[in-house]
Amino acid sequence: MRLYLFCLALILLSGCAQNPVTGQSDFVMMSESQEMALGRQEDEKIRKQYKVYDSLALQDYVNRVGQKIARQSHRPNLQYHFTVLDSTEINAFALPGGYVYITRGILAYLNSEAELAAVLGHEIGHVTARHGVRQQSASQATNIGINIASLLIPGVGSTVAQKVSGMVSGALLSGYGREHELEADRLGAVYLSRTDYDPQAIIKVIGVLKNQELKDAELAKQEGREPRHYHGLFETHPDNDTRLQQAVSAAGNNTQPHFAGHDEYLAALDGLVFNDNGDQGIVRNNQFYHGKLAIAVQFPETWQLHNSQNTLLAISPQGEAQLQLKAEPRPRESLNEYAQRLAANVPIHTIISNGLPVALIDTPESLSGIIFLDKNTFILQGRYKNRDALIKYRTAMMDTLHSFHMLSNEEHRQIKPLTLRIFTARKNDSYAWLAQNSPLGKSAETYLRLINGQYPKGEPAAGERIKLVE
Ligand SMILES: [Zn+2]
């Protein structure tokens, strides 16, 4: 009903509009000025939900490449805006009216200016073919505005942005569907062919992203985080799709030789934050550190950790016991009153651990500790599946509770974000060798191959510029 009214309102307001790519009338009718107003309005929401990546030099570089492609598009006179978002997601998306976003997450995996141009060209294709306008629906519009309460970071944090970003991009991109994705690829290829970039870069990017996706579940497990799904971008077609191959070939090439811009691109990426920026806390060897909340907890070595937006969840090897760490705003009442309210009719013991009072709730089904620290309440809640699990895991859970402490200066230093560094490979350098002593630990070799586009078996050539992680 709302969608119907929305469409009706548009028809009444704007009459017929011509599609810039096909020259035919659009089914959903919206004037260009209305489209731009819609883009501006949604852009404001995106900027509230995401953080813009803090590097003028990188923003400038991405904007330069984007404007170069946009000038060769079907809508060269539209004012385009290209923005790098501070998100680990592997994503890029566009709003109606010329607003294009790309995450630092995806930038880390690209290896040339031509590949960056391929991603931006695809998104420009969505704008010029007015996919956003054609797909604009009430449900997509409301999704963008949704606010999600964050437990681990009281108030507004980037975890909120990450949660929302999935929805925004999911709605904006997977909503486009296969035909629109293919059309965006086809248009992107045409725009690349009108510049000095090779349209084949689109196929290359798809291969890189597929490899990244294939490995990420494994990497996520090692790092105690949720896998990163990318929504939409190239999602709807595999790289061996013959229609895509045809579309890219049909775009043709009008310049030889092509400009790849490998070294230029890598130079622009030097110092880029890689993976988590620490906002959501980090896990190293099952120790959880959270810089903003200034806490650390050591979880049992063999347990599996899942660091999601709201909660850190640790699960014992056979799943017979679990521990959950949550943070909430501190209430007005005392620690004891609060604990008693959570667990009526259970005796509360207060112990002192690492200088902090801990309210203990100890029952045959569960073991929980509550700690007040500054403006936050931390709840570490353990649960046993049965009596055997209690006997087996009670000590480990108690040890975890006792490990809760405020961050030391040394630990604060440890949680600095990882960054990309550009390095010239020497003779006989291998990714296995370069991965030694890497802060990425066990996953280092895989990561280095993935981010350098040389997964699974490639090695760097002497003199080649490659990315390392520090
Ligand atoms: Zn797309």
PDB file of C-alpha atoms and ligand atoms in Angstrom, residues 92-94 119 122-123 125-126 131 172-174 176-177 180-182 184-185 231-237, ligand 1:
ATOM      1  CA  ALA A  92      30.568  -0.625  -2.850  1.00  0.00           C
ATOM      2  CA  PHE A  93      27.183   0.862  -3.598  1.00  0.00           C
ATOM      3  CA  ALA A  94      25.476   3.809  -5.228  1.00  0.00           C
ATOM      4  CA  VAL A 119      34.271  -1.141  -9.225  1.00  0.00           C
ATOM      5  CA  HIS A 122      29.907  -0.643 -12.133  1.00  0.00           C
ATOM      6  CA  GLU A 123      28.392   1.686  -9.517  1.00  0.00           C
ATOM      7  CA  GLY A 125      26.351   2.158 -14.250  1.00  0.00           C
ATOM      8  CA  HIS A 126      23.682   1.770 -11.549  1.00  0.00           C
ATOM      9  CA  HIS A 131      18.492   1.399 -11.083  1.00  0.00           C
ATOM     10  CA  LEU A 172      20.309  -1.197  -2.260  1.00  0.00           C
ATOM     11  CA  LEU A 173      22.249  -3.882  -4.010  1.00  0.00           C
ATOM     12  CA  SER A 174      20.839  -7.348  -3.770  1.00  0.00           C
ATOM     13  CA  TYR A 176      18.822  -4.704  -7.902  1.00  0.00           C
ATOM     14  CA  GLY A 177      18.779  -8.297  -9.059  1.00  0.00           C
ATOM     15  CA  HIS A 180      20.480  -4.842 -13.253  1.00  0.00           C
ATOM     16  CA  GLU A 181      23.822  -6.153 -11.978  1.00  0.00           C
ATOM     17  CA  LEU A 182      24.697  -7.429 -15.422  1.00  0.00           C
ATOM     18  CA  ALA A 184      25.817  -2.243 -14.470  1.00  0.00           C
ATOM     19  CA  ASP A 185      28.759  -4.467 -15.428  1.00  0.00           C
ATOM     20  CA  HIS A 231      26.119  -7.838  -0.443  1.00  0.00           C
ATOM     21  CA  GLY A 232      25.337  -7.251  -4.028  1.00  0.00           C
ATOM     22  CA  LEU A 233      28.519  -6.226  -5.711  1.00  0.00           C
ATOM     23  CA  PHE A 234      29.108  -8.869  -8.377  1.00  0.00           C
ATOM     24  CA  GLU A 235      27.129 -11.201  -6.163  1.00  0.00           C
ATOM     25  CA  THR A 236      24.558 -12.201  -8.705  1.00  0.00           C
ATOM     26  CA  HIS A 237      26.852 -13.639 -11.305  1.00  0.00           C
TER      27      HIS A 237
HETATM   28 ZN    ZN B   1      25.869  -3.655  -8.513  1.00  0.00          ZN
END
